[in-house]
């Protein structure tokens, strides 16, 4: 069973305005991604936003939901370079399905060694 726990992250957009104060362009975008920048998202009642695999909202009273929040807040997250980027997962739930777990634990076993000396070379 999977649960998605929604967080909020600040995004600051720097706009350089022209002398007329009307024209301008975006010159920088900063995503706040440090520990203190990311906070659990809440609804208008203050309840955490937790979703199932199909992005249907689940009750915060559900035991799996409560446990998911606890695990997410422990912040043993994957390295930042391994995060997905793109459209909001809430709108596209199937876009970010985690990869199937490796059953044998050794990725190198899937590869066969290439021995160039034993192969016929077509030329």
Short mmCIF file of N, CA and C in Angstrom, two decimals:
data_model
loop_
_atom_site.label_atom_id
_atom_site.label_comp_id
_atom_site.label_asym_id
_atom_site.label_seq_id
_atom_site.Cartn_x
_atom_site.Cartn_y
_atom_site.Cartn_z
N UNK A 1 0.84 -1.17 0.00
CA UNK A 1 0.00 0.00 0.00
C UNK A 1 0.89 1.23 0.00
N UNK A 2 0.55 2.21 -0.82
CA UNK A 2 1.31 3.45 -0.86
C UNK A 2 0.42 4.62 -0.46
N UNK A 3 1.04 5.58 0.18
CA UNK A 3 0.37 6.83 0.52
C UNK A 3 1.28 7.97 0.08
N UNK A 4 0.68 8.99 -0.50
CA UNK A 4 1.40 10.20 -0.88
C UNK A 4 1.11 11.26 0.18
N UNK A 5 2.14 11.88 0.72
CA UNK A 5 2.02 12.93 1.71
C UNK A 5 2.41 14.23 1.04
N UNK A 6 1.51 15.20 1.02
CA UNK A 6 1.75 16.44 0.28
C UNK A 6 2.51 17.45 1.15
N UNK A 7 3.51 18.06 0.53
CA UNK A 7 4.29 19.12 1.17
C UNK A 7 4.12 20.41 0.38
N UNK A 8 4.48 21.50 1.00
CA UNK A 8 4.51 22.80 0.33
C UNK A 8 5.96 23.28 0.34
N UNK A 9 6.38 23.82 -0.79
CA UNK A 9 7.73 24.36 -0.91
C UNK A 9 7.62 25.77 -1.49
N UNK A 10 8.37 26.71 -0.94
CA UNK A 10 8.31 28.07 -1.49
C UNK A 10 9.03 28.16 -2.83
N UNK A 11 8.40 28.84 -3.75
CA UNK A 11 9.04 29.16 -5.03
C UNK A 11 9.02 30.68 -5.14
N UNK A 12 10.20 31.24 -5.27
CA UNK A 12 10.33 32.69 -5.43
C UNK A 12 10.70 32.98 -6.88
N UNK A 13 10.00 33.91 -7.48
CA UNK A 13 10.25 34.30 -8.86
C UNK A 13 10.68 35.77 -8.85
N UNK A 14 11.88 36.03 -9.38
CA UNK A 14 12.42 37.39 -9.44
C UNK A 14 12.07 37.99 -10.81
N UNK A 15 11.38 39.11 -10.79
CA UNK A 15 10.97 39.79 -12.01
C UNK A 15 11.71 41.12 -12.09
N UNK A 16 12.37 41.34 -13.23
CA UNK A 16 13.03 42.63 -13.47
C UNK A 16 12.05 43.50 -14.26
N UNK A 17 11.65 44.60 -13.65
CA UNK A 17 10.68 45.51 -14.27
C UNK A 17 11.38 46.61 -15.04
N UNK A 18 10.76 47.02 -16.14
CA UNK A 18 11.28 48.12 -16.92
C UNK A 18 11.04 49.45 -16.23
N UNK A 19 11.60 50.52 -16.78
CA UNK A 19 11.45 51.85 -16.19
C UNK A 19 9.99 52.30 -16.13
N UNK A 20 9.17 51.77 -17.04
CA UNK A 20 7.76 52.15 -17.04
C UNK A 20 6.97 51.44 -15.94
N UNK A 21 7.58 50.45 -15.29
CA UNK A 21 6.92 49.71 -14.22
C UNK A 21 5.87 48.73 -14.73
N UNK A 22 5.75 48.60 -16.04
CA UNK A 22 4.74 47.74 -16.62
C UNK A 22 5.35 46.54 -17.35
N UNK A 23 6.38 46.80 -18.12
CA UNK A 23 7.05 45.72 -18.85
C UNK A 23 8.10 45.07 -17.95
N UNK A 24 8.46 43.85 -18.28
CA UNK A 24 9.48 43.17 -17.49
C UNK A 24 9.66 41.74 -17.94
N UNK A 25 10.55 41.05 -17.24
CA UNK A 25 10.80 39.65 -17.54
C UNK A 25 11.26 38.94 -16.28
N UNK A 26 11.06 37.63 -16.26
CA UNK A 26 11.52 36.80 -15.15
C UNK A 26 13.00 36.55 -15.35
N UNK A 27 13.80 36.85 -14.30
CA UNK A 27 15.24 36.68 -14.41
C UNK A 27 15.78 35.55 -13.53
N UNK A 28 14.96 35.06 -12.58
CA UNK A 28 15.43 33.97 -11.73
C UNK A 28 14.24 33.30 -11.05
N UNK A 29 14.36 31.98 -10.84
CA UNK A 29 13.37 31.22 -10.10
C UNK A 29 14.14 30.39 -9.07
N UNK A 30 13.71 30.45 -7.81
CA UNK A 30 14.38 29.72 -6.74
C UNK A 30 13.36 28.84 -6.03
N UNK A 31 13.64 27.54 -6.01
CA UNK A 31 12.82 26.59 -5.25
C UNK A 31 13.49 26.37 -3.91
N UNK A 32 12.81 26.71 -2.85
CA UNK A 32 13.34 26.46 -1.51
C UNK A 32 13.22 24.99 -1.19
N UNK A 33 14.32 24.26 -1.15
CA UNK A 33 14.26 22.81 -0.96
C UNK A 33 15.03 22.33 0.27
N UNK A 34 15.38 23.23 1.15
CA UNK A 34 16.06 22.81 2.38
C UNK A 34 15.03 22.35 3.40
N UNK A 35 15.49 21.64 4.40
CA UNK A 35 14.62 21.04 5.42
C UNK A 35 13.58 22.02 5.95
N UNK A 36 14.01 23.19 6.37
CA UNK A 36 13.09 24.14 6.98
C UNK A 36 12.17 24.83 5.97
N UNK A 37 12.47 24.70 4.67
CA UNK A 37 11.64 25.31 3.64
C UNK A 37 10.42 24.45 3.31
N UNK A 38 10.52 23.14 3.50
CA UNK A 38 9.47 22.21 3.12
C UNK A 38 8.59 21.90 4.33
N UNK A 39 7.30 22.14 4.17
CA UNK A 39 6.36 21.92 5.27
C UNK A 39 5.20 21.06 4.80
N UNK A 40 4.66 20.27 5.71
CA UNK A 40 3.49 19.47 5.40
C UNK A 40 2.35 20.39 4.98
N UNK A 41 1.71 20.06 3.87
CA UNK A 41 0.57 20.84 3.40
C UNK A 41 -0.66 20.46 4.22
N UNK A 42 -1.54 21.44 4.41
CA UNK A 42 -2.75 21.22 5.20
C UNK A 42 -3.96 21.81 4.47
N UNK A 43 -5.13 21.25 4.78
CA UNK A 43 -6.35 21.81 4.22
C UNK A 43 -6.81 22.99 5.09
N UNK A 44 -7.97 23.53 4.78
CA UNK A 44 -8.48 24.70 5.51
C UNK A 44 -8.79 24.40 6.98
N UNK A 45 -8.95 23.11 7.32
CA UNK A 45 -9.21 22.72 8.70
C UNK A 45 -7.92 22.39 9.46
N UNK A 46 -6.78 22.42 8.76
CA UNK A 46 -5.51 22.12 9.39
C UNK A 46 -5.10 20.66 9.32
N UNK A 47 -5.87 19.84 8.57
CA UNK A 47 -5.54 18.42 8.43
C UNK A 47 -4.51 18.23 7.33
N UNK A 48 -3.59 17.29 7.56
CA UNK A 48 -2.57 16.98 6.55
C UNK A 48 -3.23 16.44 5.29
N UNK A 49 -2.60 16.68 4.15
CA UNK A 49 -3.11 16.22 2.86
C UNK A 49 -2.41 14.91 2.50
N UNK A 50 -3.16 13.82 2.53
CA UNK A 50 -2.62 12.49 2.28
C UNK A 50 -3.51 11.81 1.24
N UNK A 51 -2.86 11.14 0.28
CA UNK A 51 -3.58 10.54 -0.84
C UNK A 51 -3.14 9.10 -1.04
N UNK A 52 -4.04 8.30 -1.65
CA UNK A 52 -3.68 6.93 -1.99
C UNK A 52 -3.02 6.89 -3.36
N UNK A 53 -2.83 5.68 -3.90
CA UNK A 53 -2.12 5.52 -5.18
C UNK A 53 -2.81 6.20 -6.35
N UNK A 54 -4.13 6.36 -6.28
CA UNK A 54 -4.88 7.00 -7.36
C UNK A 54 -5.14 8.47 -7.09
N UNK A 55 -4.50 9.00 -6.07
CA UNK A 55 -4.61 10.38 -5.65
C UNK A 55 -6.00 10.75 -5.11
N UNK A 56 -6.64 9.74 -4.51
CA UNK A 56 -7.87 10.00 -3.78
C UNK A 56 -7.48 10.34 -2.35
N UNK A 57 -8.04 11.39 -1.82
CA UNK A 57 -7.71 11.82 -0.47
C UNK A 57 -8.14 10.76 0.53
N UNK A 58 -7.27 10.49 1.51
CA UNK A 58 -7.60 9.55 2.58
C UNK A 58 -7.66 10.32 3.90
N UNK A 59 -8.37 9.76 4.82
CA UNK A 59 -8.56 10.39 6.12
C UNK A 59 -7.26 10.38 6.92
N UNK A 60 -7.03 11.45 7.64
CA UNK A 60 -5.85 11.49 8.50
C UNK A 60 -5.99 10.53 9.67
N UNK A 61 -7.20 10.03 9.89
CA UNK A 61 -7.43 9.06 10.96
C UNK A 61 -7.04 7.65 10.55
N UNK A 62 -6.85 7.42 9.24
CA UNK A 62 -6.43 6.11 8.78
C UNK A 62 -5.03 5.82 9.32
N UNK A 63 -4.85 4.62 9.84
CA UNK A 63 -3.56 4.29 10.46
C UNK A 63 -2.41 4.39 9.46
N UNK A 64 -2.62 3.92 8.22
CA UNK A 64 -1.57 3.99 7.21
C UNK A 64 -1.23 5.44 6.88
N UNK A 65 -2.22 6.31 6.88
CA UNK A 65 -1.98 7.73 6.60
C UNK A 65 -1.13 8.37 7.70
N UNK A 66 -1.48 8.08 8.93
CA UNK A 66 -0.72 8.61 10.06
C UNK A 66 0.72 8.12 10.02
N UNK A 67 0.90 6.86 9.71
CA UNK A 67 2.25 6.29 9.64
C UNK A 67 3.04 6.90 8.48
N UNK A 68 2.36 7.13 7.35
CA UNK A 68 3.02 7.74 6.19
C UNK A 68 3.54 9.13 6.54
N UNK A 69 2.76 9.91 7.26
CA UNK A 69 3.20 11.25 7.68
C UNK A 69 4.42 11.14 8.58
N UNK A 70 4.38 10.22 9.53
CA UNK A 70 5.51 10.03 10.44
C UNK A 70 6.78 9.67 9.69
N UNK A 71 6.67 8.76 8.74
CA UNK A 71 7.84 8.34 7.96
C UNK A 71 8.35 9.48 7.09
N UNK A 72 7.43 10.20 6.44
CA UNK A 72 7.83 11.32 5.58
C UNK A 72 8.53 12.42 6.39
N UNK A 73 8.03 12.69 7.58
CA UNK A 73 8.61 13.75 8.40
C UNK A 73 9.95 13.36 9.00
N UNK A 74 10.26 12.07 9.02
CA UNK A 74 11.56 11.64 9.52
C UNK A 74 12.69 12.11 8.59
N UNK A 75 12.29 12.45 7.36
CA UNK A 75 13.15 13.08 6.36
C UNK A 75 14.35 12.25 5.92
N UNK A 76 14.20 10.94 5.87
CA UNK A 76 15.22 10.11 5.23
C UNK A 76 14.82 9.95 3.78
N UNK A 77 14.84 11.07 3.07
CA UNK A 77 14.40 11.12 1.68
C UNK A 77 15.54 10.72 0.74
N UNK A 78 15.21 10.32 -0.48
CA UNK A 78 16.27 10.05 -1.46
C UNK A 78 17.09 11.32 -1.71
N UNK A 79 18.28 11.14 -2.22
CA UNK A 79 19.14 12.27 -2.57
C UNK A 79 18.39 13.20 -3.51
N UNK A 80 18.61 14.49 -3.39
CA UNK A 80 17.91 15.51 -4.20
C UNK A 80 18.04 15.22 -5.70
N UNK A 81 19.17 14.67 -6.13
CA UNK A 81 19.37 14.37 -7.55
C UNK A 81 18.45 13.25 -8.03
N UNK A 82 17.91 12.45 -7.11
CA UNK A 82 17.01 11.36 -7.46
C UNK A 82 15.54 11.75 -7.42
N UNK A 83 15.24 13.00 -7.10
CA UNK A 83 13.85 13.45 -7.07
C UNK A 83 13.33 13.58 -8.49
N UNK A 84 12.05 13.35 -8.67
CA UNK A 84 11.41 13.59 -9.96
C UNK A 84 11.02 15.05 -10.05
N UNK A 85 11.00 15.57 -11.26
CA UNK A 85 10.54 16.94 -11.51
C UNK A 85 9.57 16.90 -12.66
N UNK A 86 8.56 17.71 -12.59
CA UNK A 86 7.58 17.76 -13.66
C UNK A 86 6.24 18.24 -13.14
N UNK A 87 5.17 17.87 -13.85
CA UNK A 87 3.84 18.29 -13.42
C UNK A 87 3.50 17.75 -12.04
N UNK A 88 2.56 18.39 -11.38
CA UNK A 88 2.13 18.01 -10.04
C UNK A 88 1.63 16.57 -10.03
N UNK A 89 2.16 15.77 -9.13
CA UNK A 89 1.76 14.35 -9.02
C UNK A 89 0.28 14.21 -8.67
N UNK A 90 -0.30 15.21 -8.06
CA UNK A 90 -1.72 15.16 -7.72
C UNK A 90 -2.59 15.16 -8.99
N UNK A 91 -2.13 15.82 -10.02
CA UNK A 91 -2.88 15.85 -11.29
C UNK A 91 -2.57 14.64 -12.16
N UNK A 92 -1.36 14.10 -12.05
CA UNK A 92 -0.93 12.98 -12.89
C UNK A 92 -0.39 11.85 -12.01
N UNK A 93 -1.27 11.11 -11.34
CA UNK A 93 -0.80 10.11 -10.37
C UNK A 93 0.05 8.99 -10.95
N UNK A 94 -0.17 8.61 -12.21
CA UNK A 94 0.59 7.50 -12.78
C UNK A 94 1.94 7.91 -13.34
N UNK A 95 2.19 9.20 -13.42
CA UNK A 95 3.43 9.69 -14.00
C UNK A 95 4.65 9.37 -13.14
N UNK A 96 4.47 9.28 -11.85
CA UNK A 96 5.60 9.13 -10.93
C UNK A 96 5.55 7.82 -10.15
N UNK A 97 5.08 6.75 -10.78
CA UNK A 97 5.09 5.46 -10.09
C UNK A 97 6.53 5.07 -9.79
N UNK A 98 6.82 4.69 -8.54
CA UNK A 98 8.18 4.26 -8.22
C UNK A 98 8.56 3.03 -9.04
N UNK A 99 9.82 2.89 -9.31
CA UNK A 99 10.31 1.72 -10.04
C UNK A 99 10.05 0.47 -9.21
N UNK A 100 9.88 -0.63 -9.89
CA UNK A 100 9.67 -1.90 -9.18
C UNK A 100 10.89 -2.21 -8.34
N UNK A 101 10.69 -2.68 -7.13
CA UNK A 101 11.85 -2.98 -6.28
C UNK A 101 12.70 -4.09 -6.87
N UNK A 102 13.99 -3.97 -6.66
CA UNK A 102 14.95 -4.97 -7.14
C UNK A 102 14.83 -6.18 -6.22
N UNK A 103 14.48 -7.32 -6.78
CA UNK A 103 14.22 -8.49 -5.95
C UNK A 103 15.48 -9.17 -5.44
N UNK A 104 16.57 -9.15 -6.23
CA UNK A 104 17.77 -9.85 -5.79
C UNK A 104 18.78 -8.93 -5.11
N UNK A 105 18.55 -7.65 -5.21
CA UNK A 105 19.42 -6.70 -4.52
C UNK A 105 20.74 -6.42 -5.21
N UNK A 106 21.00 -7.06 -6.36
CA UNK A 106 22.26 -6.83 -7.07
C UNK A 106 21.96 -6.54 -8.52
N UNK A 107 22.08 -5.26 -8.89
CA UNK A 107 21.76 -4.85 -10.25
C UNK A 107 22.74 -5.41 -11.27
N UNK A 108 23.96 -5.70 -10.86
CA UNK A 108 24.98 -6.17 -11.79
C UNK A 108 24.69 -7.58 -12.32
N UNK A 109 23.88 -8.36 -11.59
CA UNK A 109 23.59 -9.73 -12.01
C UNK A 109 22.78 -9.78 -13.31
N UNK A 110 22.11 -8.69 -13.66
CA UNK A 110 21.28 -8.67 -14.86
C UNK A 110 22.12 -8.53 -16.13
N UNK A 111 23.39 -8.22 -15.99
CA UNK A 111 24.24 -7.98 -17.15
C UNK A 111 25.14 -9.18 -17.40
N UNK A 112 25.31 -9.51 -18.67
CA UNK A 112 26.23 -10.58 -19.03
C UNK A 112 27.53 -9.95 -19.51
N UNK A 113 28.67 -10.52 -19.14
CA UNK A 113 29.94 -9.95 -19.59
C UNK A 113 30.08 -10.12 -21.10
N UNK A 114 30.67 -9.14 -21.73
CA UNK A 114 30.89 -9.16 -23.17
C UNK A 114 32.33 -9.57 -23.43
N UNK A 115 32.49 -10.68 -24.12
CA UNK A 115 33.81 -11.17 -24.45
C UNK A 115 34.01 -11.00 -25.94
N UNK A 116 34.74 -9.98 -26.34
CA UNK A 116 34.95 -9.68 -27.77
C UNK A 116 35.83 -10.70 -28.45
N UNK A 117 36.63 -11.42 -27.70
CA UNK A 117 37.57 -12.38 -28.30
C UNK A 117 36.87 -13.66 -28.78
N UNK A 118 35.74 -14.03 -28.19
CA UNK A 118 35.06 -15.26 -28.57
C UNK A 118 33.99 -15.03 -29.64
N UNK A 119 33.76 -13.82 -30.08
CA UNK A 119 32.69 -13.53 -31.04
C UNK A 119 33.26 -13.39 -32.44
N UNK A 120 32.49 -13.82 -33.42
CA UNK A 120 32.87 -13.61 -34.80
C UNK A 120 32.65 -12.15 -35.15
N UNK A 121 33.60 -11.53 -35.73
CA UNK A 121 33.47 -10.12 -36.12
C UNK A 121 33.11 -10.07 -37.58
N UNK A 122 32.01 -9.40 -37.87
CA UNK A 122 31.55 -9.25 -39.25
C UNK A 122 32.15 -7.95 -39.76
N UNK A 123 32.78 -7.99 -40.90
CA UNK A 123 33.41 -6.77 -41.32
C UNK A 123 33.49 -6.56 -42.74
#
